[in-house]
CSV table of C-alpha atoms in Angstrom, one decimal:
chain,number,residue,atom,x,y,z
A,1,MET,CA,163.0,148.2,78.8
A,2,ASN,CA,164.5,152.2,77.7
A,3,PHE,CA,164.0,153.5,74.1
A,4,ASP,CA,165.5,156.2,71.8
A,5,GLN,CA,165.0,158.8,74.0
A,6,ALA,CA,163.9,160.9,71.8
A,7,ARG,CA,160.9,158.9,71.1
A,8,PHE,CA,160.0,160.1,74.8
A,9,SER,CA,160.6,163.6,74.5
A,10,ARG,CA,160.4,167.4,72.9
A,11,ASP,CA,162.6,170.2,74.4
A,12,ASP,CA,162.0,169.9,77.8
A,13,VAL,CA,158.4,167.8,77.3
A,14,TYR,CA,158.7,164.5,78.6
A,15,GLU,CA,156.5,162.3,77.7
A,16,PRO,CA,156.6,158.4,76.7
A,17,LEU,CA,156.0,158.3,73.1
A,18,LEU,CA,154.8,162.0,72.6
A,19,SER,CA,156.6,162.0,69.1
A,20,GLU,CA,154.3,159.1,67.8
A,21,LYS,CA,151.3,160.7,69.5
A,22,ASP,CA,150.5,162.2,65.8
A,23,SER,CA,146.9,164.3,64.1
A,24,THR,CA,145.9,165.0,60.8
A,25,THR,CA,143.1,168.1,60.3
A,26,VAL,CA,141.0,167.3,57.5
A,27,GLU,CA,138.4,169.5,55.6
A,28,VAL,CA,134.7,168.7,56.2
A,29,ASP,CA,132.3,169.3,53.4
A,30,ALA,CA,129.0,170.1,55.0
A,31,ASP,CA,127.0,172.4,53.0
A,32,GLY,CA,122.9,172.7,53.1
A,33,VAL,CA,123.3,168.4,55.1
A,34,LEU,CA,123.0,170.4,58.6
A,35,PRO,CA,122.6,174.2,60.0
A,36,ASP,CA,125.4,175.9,60.0
A,37,ASP,CA,125.4,175.9,64.6
A,38,LEU,CA,125.7,171.8,64.6
A,39,THR,CA,128.5,171.7,61.7
A,40,ARG,CA,132.3,172.4,61.3
A,41,ASP,CA,135.0,173.4,58.3
A,42,GLU,CA,137.7,171.0,60.0
A,43,LEU,CA,138.3,168.2,62.0
A,44,THR,CA,141.0,166.9,63.7
A,45,LEU,CA,141.9,163.1,63.4
A,46,PRO,CA,144.9,160.7,64.5
A,47,GLY,CA,147.1,160.4,61.9
A,48,LEU,CA,148.7,157.2,62.0
A,49,SER,CA,148.9,154.4,60.2
A,50,GLU,CA,147.9,150.8,60.9
A,51,PRO,CA,151.5,149.3,61.8
A,52,GLN,CA,152.4,152.5,63.4
A,53,LEU,CA,149.3,152.5,65.3
A,54,ALA,CA,150.6,149.0,66.4
A,55,ARG,CA,153.7,149.0,67.2
A,56,HIS,CA,153.3,152.6,69.2
A,57,TYR,CA,150.9,150.3,72.0
A,58,THR,CA,153.5,147.4,71.3
A,59,ARG,CA,156.0,149.7,72.5
A,60,LEU,CA,154.5,151.0,75.4
A,61,SER,CA,153.0,147.1,76.6
A,62,GLN,CA,157.0,146.7,76.8
A,63,MET,CA,157.1,149.6,79.5
A,64,ASN,CA,154.4,148.3,81.3
A,65,TYR,CA,155.9,146.7,84.7
A,66,SER,CA,153.4,143.6,86.2
A,67,VAL,CA,154.3,141.1,88.4
A,68,GLU,CA,154.2,139.0,85.3
A,69,LEU,CA,158.1,140.2,84.8
A,70,GLY,CA,158.6,140.5,88.8
A,71,PRO,CA,157.6,141.1,92.7
A,72,TYR,CA,155.9,143.9,94.0
A,73,PRO,CA,156.8,143.7,97.4
A,74,LEU,CA,154.0,146.9,98.5
A,75,GLY,CA,153.3,146.2,102.2
A,76,SER,CA,149.6,145.4,103.4
A,77,CYS,CA,148.8,144.7,100.1
A,78,THR,CA,149.3,140.6,99.4
A,79,MET,CA,150.6,141.3,95.4
A,80,LYS,CA,150.8,137.6,95.2
A,81,TYR,CA,151.2,136.2,91.4
A,82,ASN,CA,147.3,135.4,90.1
A,83,PRO,CA,147.7,131.5,88.7
A,84,SER,CA,146.7,131.7,84.5
A,85,PHE,CA,144.2,128.5,85.3
A,86,THR,CA,141.9,130.9,87.2
A,87,GLU,CA,141.1,132.8,84.2
A,88,ASP,CA,140.7,130.2,82.4
A,89,VAL,CA,138.0,128.7,84.4
A,90,ALA,CA,136.5,132.1,85.5
A,91,GLY,CA,135.7,131.9,81.3
A,92,ASP,CA,134.7,128.6,80.5
A,93,PRO,CA,131.6,129.1,78.7
A,94,ASN,CA,129.5,127.2,81.2
A,95,ALA,CA,129.9,130.3,83.5
A,96,ALA,CA,128.2,132.9,81.6
A,97,VAL,CA,125.0,132.3,83.6
A,98,HIS,CA,122.7,135.1,83.4
A,99,PRO,CA,122.0,135.6,87.7
A,100,ASP,CA,117.7,135.7,87.6
A,101,ARG,CA,117.2,132.7,85.9
A,102,SER,CA,116.0,131.1,88.8
A,103,ASP,CA,117.5,128.7,91.2
A,104,ARG,CA,116.3,125.4,89.2
A,105,THR,CA,118.0,126.4,86.0
A,106,ILE,CA,121.3,127.1,88.0
A,107,GLN,CA,122.2,124.6,90.4
A,108,GLY,CA,126.0,124.4,89.9
A,109,THR,CA,126.3,128.1,90.3
A,110,LEU,CA,124.7,127.4,93.1
A,111,GLY,CA,126.3,125.2,93.9
A,112,LEU,CA,129.8,126.8,93.4
A,113,LEU,CA,128.8,129.4,95.7
A,114,HIS,CA,127.4,127.7,98.4
A,115,GLY,CA,131.1,125.9,98.5
A,116,LEU,CA,133.2,128.9,98.6
A,117,GLN,CA,130.6,129.9,101.3
A,118,GLU,CA,131.6,126.8,103.2
A,119,TYR,CA,135.5,126.8,102.1
A,120,LEU,CA,135.1,131.0,103.4
A,121,ALA,CA,134.0,129.6,106.7
A,122,THR,CA,136.2,126.7,107.6
A,123,ILE,CA,139.0,128.3,106.5
A,124,GLY,CA,138.1,131.8,109.4
A,125,GLY,CA,136.1,130.0,111.4
A,126,MET,CA,133.2,131.4,111.0
A,127,ASP,CA,130.0,129.9,111.0
A,128,ALA,CA,128.1,131.9,108.0
A,129,VAL,CA,129.5,133.8,105.1
A,130,THR,CA,128.1,136.3,102.9
A,131,LEU,CA,129.8,136.5,99.3
A,132,GLN,CA,128.0,139.7,98.3
A,133,PRO,CA,129.8,142.6,98.6
A,134,PRO,CA,132.1,143.8,95.8
A,135,ALA,CA,135.5,144.4,97.8
A,136,GLY,CA,137.5,144.3,100.8
A,137,ALA,CA,136.5,147.8,102.0
A,138,ALA,CA,132.5,146.7,101.1
A,139,GLY,CA,132.9,144.3,102.9
A,140,GLU,CA,133.9,145.9,105.3
A,141,PHE,CA,131.6,148.7,105.8
A,142,ALA,CA,128.9,145.3,105.4
A,143,GLY,CA,130.4,143.9,108.3
A,144,ILE,CA,130.0,147.6,109.8
A,145,LEU,CA,126.3,147.2,108.9
A,146,ILE,CA,125.8,144.0,110.9
A,147,ALA,CA,128.1,145.0,114.1
A,148,LYS,CA,125.2,148.1,114.2
A,149,ALA,CA,122.4,146.1,113.3
A,150,TYR,CA,122.7,143.4,115.9
A,151,HIS,CA,123.1,146.2,118.4
A,152,GLU,CA,119.9,148.1,117.3
A,153,ALA,CA,118.3,144.4,117.5
A,154,ARG,CA,118.9,144.5,121.7
A,155,ASP,CA,118.0,148.5,121.9
A,156,ASP,CA,121.4,149.2,122.9
A,157,ASP,CA,122.3,152.1,120.9
A,158,ARG,CA,126.3,152.6,121.0
A,159,SER,CA,128.3,155.1,119.5
A,160,GLU,CA,131.9,154.6,119.2
A,161,ILE,CA,134.3,152.0,117.5
A,162,ILE,CA,137.5,151.5,118.5
A,163,ILE,CA,140.9,151.5,115.7
A,164,PRO,CA,144.5,150.8,116.3
A,165,ALA,CA,146.4,153.9,115.0
A,166,SER,CA,147.4,152.1,113.0
A,167,ALA,CA,145.0,150.6,111.0
A,168,HIS,CA,144.0,150.8,107.5
A,169,GLY,CA,142.4,153.8,106.6
A,170,THR,CA,138.8,152.1,104.9
A,171,ASN,CA,138.2,150.9,109.1
A,172,PHE,CA,138.5,154.9,109.6
A,173,ALA,CA,135.8,155.6,106.9
A,174,SER,CA,133.9,152.4,107.2
A,175,ALA,CA,133.1,152.9,111.0
A,176,ALA,CA,132.2,156.8,110.1
A,177,MET,CA,130.2,155.9,107.4
A,178,ALA,CA,128.1,153.9,109.3
A,179,GLY,CA,127.3,156.2,111.8
A,180,TYR,CA,130.1,155.9,115.0
A,181,ASP,CA,132.6,158.1,116.5
A,182,VAL,CA,136.1,156.5,116.1
A,183,VAL,CA,138.6,156.0,118.7
A,184,GLU,CA,141.7,156.3,118.3
A,185,LEU,CA,143.8,152.9,120.2
A,186,PRO,CA,147.7,154.1,120.3
A,187,SER,CA,150.4,151.1,120.0
A,188,ASP,CA,152.2,150.3,122.9
A,189,GLU,CA,156.3,150.1,122.7
A,190,GLU,CA,156.6,146.6,120.8
A,191,GLY,CA,154.1,148.1,118.0
A,192,ARG,CA,151.3,146.2,119.7
A,193,VAL,CA,147.6,146.9,121.2
A,194,ASP,CA,148.3,149.3,124.2
A,195,ILE,CA,146.4,147.0,125.7
A,196,GLU,CA,146.4,149.7,129.2
A,197,ALA,CA,145.0,152.3,126.5
A,198,LEU,CA,142.4,149.6,125.1
A,199,GLU,CA,141.2,149.6,128.8
A,200,ALA,CA,140.3,153.0,129.4
A,201,ALA,CA,138.6,153.2,125.8
A,202,ILE,CA,136.3,151.0,125.9
A,203,SER,CA,132.9,151.6,127.8
A,204,GLU,CA,129.5,150.8,127.0
A,205,GLU,CA,129.3,153.2,124.2
A,206,THR,CA,132.1,150.6,121.6
A,207,ALA,CA,129.7,148.5,119.8
A,208,ALA,CA,132.9,146.9,118.1
A,209,LEU,CA,136.9,146.9,118.2
A,210,MET,CA,138.6,146.4,114.7
A,211,LEU,CA,142.0,144.7,114.2
A,212,THR,CA,144.1,143.3,111.8
A,213,ASN,CA,146.3,140.1,113.0
A,214,PRO,CA,148.6,140.1,112.4
A,215,ASN,CA,148.9,144.2,112.1
A,216,THR,CA,150.3,146.1,109.6
A,217,LEU,CA,154.0,145.8,111.3
A,218,GLY,CA,153.2,142.1,110.9
A,219,LEU,CA,153.3,141.5,114.4
A,220,PHE,CA,151.2,138.9,116.1
A,221,GLU,CA,148.4,140.4,118.4
A,222,ARG,CA,150.1,138.2,121.3
A,223,ASP,CA,146.9,139.2,123.7
A,224,ILE,CA,144.4,138.2,121.1
A,225,VAL,CA,142.1,136.5,124.1
A,226,GLU,CA,142.4,138.8,126.8
A,227,ILE,CA,141.1,141.9,124.5
A,228,SER,CA,138.2,139.6,122.7
A,229,GLU,CA,137.5,138.9,126.2
A,230,MET,CA,137.9,142.5,127.1
A,231,VAL,CA,135.6,143.8,124.1
A,232,HIS,CA,132.9,140.7,124.9
A,233,GLU,CA,132.4,141.7,128.3
A,234,ALA,CA,132.0,145.1,127.5
A,235,GLY,CA,129.0,144.1,124.8
A,236,GLY,CA,131.5,144.9,121.9
A,237,LEU,CA,132.3,142.4,119.5
A,238,LEU,CA,135.3,141.9,117.8
A,239,TYR,CA,135.6,143.2,113.8
A,240,TYR,CA,138.1,141.1,111.7
A,241,ASP,CA,140.3,143.0,109.5
A,242,GLY,CA,141.3,139.7,106.6
A,243,ALA,CA,143.9,142.4,105.2
A,244,ASN,CA,146.7,140.6,106.9
A,245,PHE,CA,145.0,137.1,106.9
A,246,ASN,CA,147.6,135.3,104.1
A,247,ALA,CA,150.4,135.1,107.1
A,248,LEU,CA,147.3,132.5,108.6
A,249,LEU,CA,146.4,130.4,106.8
A,250,GLY,CA,145.4,127.2,107.7
A,251,ARG,CA,147.7,127.4,110.9
A,252,ALA,CA,145.4,129.9,112.8
A,253,ARG,CA,141.5,131.0,112.4
A,254,PRO,CA,139.7,134.6,113.4
A,255,GLY,CA,137.1,132.8,114.8
A,256,ASP,CA,139.2,130.5,117.2
A,257,MET,CA,140.6,134.1,118.6
A,258,GLY,CA,137.1,135.7,119.6
A,259,PHE,CA,136.7,137.4,116.8
A,260,ASP,CA,132.8,137.6,115.9
A,261,ILE,CA,133.1,139.4,111.7
A,262,MET,CA,136.1,138.9,109.3
A,263,HIS,CA,136.0,140.0,105.7
A,264,TYR,CA,138.3,137.6,103.3
A,265,ASN,CA,140.3,140.3,100.8
A,266,VAL,CA,140.0,137.3,97.7
A,267,HIS,CA,142.5,139.8,95.8
A,268,LYS,CA,145.3,139.0,98.5
A,269,THR,CA,144.4,136.0,100.4
A,270,PHE,CA,143.4,134.1,97.9
A,271,ALA,CA,144.8,135.8,94.6
A,272,THR,CA,141.9,137.0,92.5
A,273,PRO,CA,143.0,140.4,90.1
A,274,HIS,CA,143.5,143.3,92.4
A,275,GLY,CA,141.4,145.1,89.5
A,276,GLY,CA,143.1,148.5,89.4
A,277,GLY,CA,139.0,149.3,90.8
A,278,GLY,CA,136.9,146.2,90.0
A,279,PRO,CA,135.2,144.5,89.4
A,280,GLY,CA,136.2,143.2,93.0
A,281,ALA,CA,134.7,140.6,95.9
A,282,GLY,CA,135.1,141.0,100.0
A,283,PRO,CA,133.1,138.6,101.4
A,284,VAL,CA,132.3,138.3,104.8
A,285,GLY,CA,131.9,135.8,107.7
A,286,VAL,CA,130.1,135.8,111.5
A,287,VAL,CA,129.4,133.8,114.4
A,288,GLU,CA,126.0,132.2,114.3
A,289,GLU,CA,124.9,135.0,116.7
A,290,LEU,CA,124.8,137.0,114.1
A,291,ALA,CA,124.3,135.2,110.9
A,292,GLU,CA,120.4,136.2,110.5
A,293,TYR,CA,121.8,139.9,109.6
A,294,LEU,CA,123.9,138.5,106.7
A,295,PRO,CA,123.3,140.4,103.1
A,296,SER,CA,120.3,139.4,101.2
A,297,PRO,CA,120.7,136.5,99.1
A,298,MET,CA,122.6,133.4,100.3
A,299,VAL,CA,122.6,129.6,99.1
A,300,ARG,CA,121.7,127.1,101.5
A,301,GLU,CA,121.9,123.4,100.6
A,302,THR,CA,118.2,122.1,100.9
A,303,ALA,CA,116.9,118.3,99.7
A,304,ALA,CA,115.8,119.6,97.0
A,305,GLY,CA,118.9,120.9,96.2
A,306,TYR,CA,120.5,125.0,96.3
A,307,GLU,CA,118.5,127.7,96.6
A,308,GLN,CA,118.9,131.3,97.6
A,309,TYR,CA,117.0,132.9,100.5
A,310,GLU,CA,116.8,135.9,102.6
A,311,PRO,CA,118.9,135.7,106.7
A,312,GLU,CA,115.4,136.5,109.2
A,313,SER,CA,117.2,140.7,109.8
A,314,SER,CA,119.0,140.9,107.1
A,315,ILE,CA,120.8,144.3,106.5
A,316,GLY,CA,119.4,144.3,102.6
A,317,LYS,CA,121.7,144.3,99.8
A,318,VAL,CA,125.2,145.5,99.5
A,319,HIS,CA,125.7,144.4,95.9
A,320,GLY,CA,123.6,143.3,92.7
A,321,PHE,CA,122.6,139.7,93.2
A,322,ALA,CA,125.2,137.0,94.9
A,323,GLY,CA,128.5,139.4,94.0
A,324,ASN,CA,130.8,140.2,91.4
A,325,TRP,CA,130.3,136.2,89.9
A,326,LEU,CA,133.3,135.0,88.1
A,327,VAL,CA,135.7,136.7,91.2
A,328,LEU,CA,134.4,134.5,93.2
A,329,VAL,CA,134.7,131.4,90.6
A,330,LYS,CA,138.9,132.1,90.7
A,331,ALA,CA,139.0,132.4,94.2
A,332,TYR,CA,137.0,129.0,94.6
A,333,ALA,CA,139.3,127.5,91.6
A,334,TYR,CA,142.3,128.9,93.8
A,335,ILE,CA,141.1,127.3,97.5
A,336,ALA,CA,140.5,124.2,95.7
A,337,ARG,CA,143.5,123.9,93.4
A,338,LEU,CA,146.0,124.4,96.8
A,339,GLY,CA,143.6,122.7,99.3
A,340,ASP,CA,144.3,122.4,103.2
A,341,GLU,CA,148.4,121.4,102.5
A,342,GLY,CA,148.1,123.8,100.0
A,343,LEU,CA,147.1,127.4,101.5
A,344,ALA,CA,149.1,126.1,104.8
A,345,ASP,CA,152.2,125.8,102.6
A,346,ALA,CA,151.8,129.5,101.5
A,347,SER,CA,151.5,130.9,104.4
A,348,ALA,CA,155.0,129.5,105.7
A,349,LYS,CA,156.7,130.6,102.7
A,350,ALA,CA,155.0,133.6,102.7
A,351,VAL,CA,156.6,134.0,106.4
A,352,LEU,CA,159.8,132.8,105.4
A,353,ASN,CA,160.1,134.5,102.8
A,354,ALA,CA,159.8,137.9,104.6
A,355,ASN,CA,161.7,136.6,107.0
A,356,TYR,CA,164.8,136.2,104.8
A,357,LEU,CA,164.7,139.3,102.4
A,358,ALA,CA,164.9,141.6,105.7
A,359,SER,CA,167.6,139.4,107.2
A,360,GLN,CA,169.5,140.4,103.5
A,361,ILE,CA,168.7,144.3,103.8
A,362,ASP,CA,170.7,147.2,104.9
A,363,LEU,CA,168.2,148.9,106.6
A,364,GLU,CA,167.3,148.6,110.4
A,365,VAL,CA,164.1,147.0,110.7
A,366,PRO,CA,162.9,148.7,114.1
A,367,TYR,CA,159.8,145.7,115.2
A,368,GLY,CA,159.4,141.7,115.3
A,369,PRO,CA,159.3,138.9,115.6
A,370,PHE,CA,157.2,139.5,112.5
A,371,HIS,CA,155.1,137.3,110.4
A,372,HIS,CA,154.4,138.4,106.3
A,373,GLU,CA,155.4,141.5,106.1
A,374,PHE,CA,157.6,144.0,108.1
A,375,ALA,CA,158.7,147.6,108.1
A,376,ALA,CA,161.8,148.6,107.6
A,377,THR,CA,163.3,151.9,108.2
A,378,SER,CA,165.2,154.5,105.7
A,379,GLY,CA,166.9,156.7,108.9
A,380,ASP,CA,168.1,159.5,107.9
A,381,ARG,CA,167.0,159.0,103.9
A,382,ASP,CA,164.0,160.2,102.6
A,383,ALA,CA,162.1,156.7,101.7
A,384,ALA,CA,160.7,157.5,98.3
A,385,ASP,CA,163.6,159.0,97.6
A,386,VAL,CA,165.3,155.4,98.2
A,387,ALA,CA,162.0,153.8,96.5
A,388,LYS,CA,162.4,155.6,93.4
A,389,ARG,CA,165.8,154.8,92.9
A,390,MET,CA,164.9,151.0,93.4
A,391,LEU,CA,163.0,151.8,90.5
A,392,ASP,CA,166.4,151.9,88.4
A,393,TYR,CA,167.4,148.4,89.4
A,394,GLY,CA,164.9,147.1,87.8
A,395,VAL,CA,162.1,146.0,91.1
A,396,HIS,CA,159.3,147.8,91.9
A,397,PRO,CA,159.5,149.5,95.4
A,398,PRO,CA,157.7,148.5,99.0
A,399,THR,CA,154.6,150.9,100.3
A,400,THR,CA,156.5,153.4,101.6
A,401,LYS,CA,155.8,156.3,104.9
A,402,TRP,CA,153.0,153.9,106.3
A,403,PRO,CA,153.0,153.0,109.1
A,404,GLU,CA,153.6,156.1,110.6
A,405,LEU,CA,155.0,154.1,113.7
A,406,VAL,CA,157.9,153.8,111.7
A,407,SER,CA,159.6,156.9,111.1
A,408,GLN,CA,161.0,156.8,106.8
A,409,ALA,CA,159.0,153.9,106.9
A,410,MET,CA,159.5,150.8,103.9
A,411,LEU,CA,156.6,148.3,104.4
A,412,THR,CA,157.5,145.2,102.5
A,413,GLU,CA,155.1,141.8,101.5
A,414,PRO,CA,157.5,139.8,99.2
A,415,THR,CA,154.6,136.9,99.5
A,416,GLU,CA,154.9,133.4,99.3
A,417,VAL,CA,155.4,133.3,94.7
A,418,GLU,CA,158.7,134.8,95.2
A,419,ASP,CA,161.9,132.5,94.7
A,420,LYS,CA,165.5,133.4,96.5
A,421,ALA,CA,166.4,134.2,93.1
A,422,SER,CA,163.4,137.0,93.4
A,423,LEU,CA,164.2,138.1,96.8
A,424,ASP,CA,167.6,137.6,96.1
A,425,ASP,CA,167.5,140.7,93.1
A,426,LEU,CA,164.8,142.8,95.6
A,427,ALA,CA,167.4,142.9,98.6
A,428,HIS,CA,170.7,144.2,96.0
A,429,ALA,CA,168.3,146.6,95.3
A,430,PHE,CA,166.9,148.1,98.4
A,431,ASN,CA,170.9,148.0,99.6
A,432,ALA,CA,172.4,149.8,96.7
A,433,ALA,CA,169.0,152.0,96.6
A,434,TYR,CA,170.0,152.9,100.0
A,435,ALA,CA,173.2,153.1,99.6
A,436,ASP,CA,173.5,156.0,96.8
A,437,SER,CA,174.7,159.7,97.3
A,438,ASP,CA,172.2,162.2,97.4
A,439,GLU,CA,172.3,163.1,94.1
A,440,ALA,CA,171.2,160.0,93.2
A,441,LEU,CA,168.1,160.1,95.1
A,442,GLU,CA,166.9,163.0,94.8
A,443,THR,CA,166.8,162.5,90.8
A,444,ALA,CA,165.5,159.1,90.6
A,445,PRO,CA,163.8,157.2,88.2
A,446,SER,CA,166.3,157.6,85.6
A,447,LYS,CA,166.4,154.4,83.6
A,448,THR,CA,162.5,153.9,83.5
A,449,SER,CA,159.8,154.7,81.0
A,450,ALA,CA,157.9,157.9,83.4
A,451,ARG,CA,160.5,160.1,85.1
A,452,ARG,CA,160.1,161.5,88.9
A,453,ILE,CA,157.2,164.6,89.0
A,454,ASP,CA,156.2,167.4,91.0
A,455,GLN,CA,153.6,165.6,93.1
A,456,VAL,CA,152.2,169.1,94.0
A,457,SER,CA,152.1,170.7,90.4
A,458,ALA,CA,150.9,167.3,89.2
A,459,ALA,CA,148.1,167.1,92.2
A,460,ARG,CA,146.9,170.9,91.4
A,461,ASN,CA,147.1,171.7,88.1
A,462,PRO,CA,146.4,167.4,86.2
A,463,ARG,CA,147.7,167.4,82.3
A,464,LEU,CA,144.9,164.5,81.3
A,465,SER,CA,145.8,164.6,77.7
A,466,TRP,CA,148.7,164.7,75.8
A,467,GLN,CA,147.2,167.5,74.4
A,468,SER,CA,147.7,169.7,76.7
A,469,LEU,CA,151.1,169.0,76.5
A,470,GLU,CA,151.2,170.9,72.9
A,471,ALA,CA,148.9,173.3,74.3
A,472,ASP,CA,151.8,174.4,76.8
A,473,GLU,CA,154.9,174.8,74.3
A,474,GLU,CA,152.1,177.0,72.1
């Protein structure tokens, strides 16, 4: 939404609604009340009336873009719409249960947690699931710690984890944090795992291979059974990064492919909020042989009801209590509402939408056939410039310049929730921005509330308060 530009700027300073951020200085008389070194003669306070304040924040809210206004086609992020009914479920007063209460007094809570453990285990083809990790990356780290505990229990001191070059950055971080050396695996000409390179990389030092399937290009690893056999024959474990699991829901299970450990990104696959830093949840599933190493507590069903327990060789806690309870409630509600048929339909539409959108844009997509996302290339045009210009056409752009396997990549994932009209709007923005003049791309965006910034200067000299803008003018 555009507003009077006079509200946005003063001279060469551009800041949305800067002129509305007013203050007033008042004198303070504190003589004799406190020691002189603890007092001041004047105080600067916000100088706004209540109507001004209400209108200011309302105007700011109208400048925001959200998934309620349009799609976020950020590749590898699965920014699907979060249905509001899950908020209602999590907001039920009956969900406000203190985690320190005894098991016998929270049977409903434990029953839901146990049910979600079972849901996720069935969906992923795993034998046991912990709900404790507070985010996808935290689940990933917990999964690697489980692998480490498994090898150590067998007096098998392994030092390496193999990770494809196109993997998410958290894969490399998780492995390094757990004390492993990372062996980077190149892709083959088709964008998938290079089997020959994998064979050369696997050794008796291999603790695990971390893999995303479909991979970051949206490609399914067709050789997954062979890959699994290669890793297991060397005594290693196969780890599934659940980042792209939305493409397989109800149609394929990592456990059936030979994966031993997986983490679930409930903020992607099961429509809980992405959170902007939290709270979140990153459940971890394992095969039976690894169940004894899961974090504590777990929930199990007995003849007397549900109870919490500590697995025999647990790696310990990775978060407080059973995890972020209200996030888990939302994931449970989403899965229960969709059911088997709905989950399978979600993955089918996610794949259909990605392929339809790709067919409507003028940019080349060098790798395929793909599933839920695709990596287009802007060729000799800067992908970041094209993305910024797309903002002027009223849409949110895709992920840019990653994965590096595709030059000037525009990694795009529309998710299953978008209809044909929404996808057509995205395609129009893609094509119009891609065809625009160099000048239009280099100065974009020009119609948004926030304009293009000097990213280098912003990183080196960040302005963290509107008051710093006034200081620059003095």
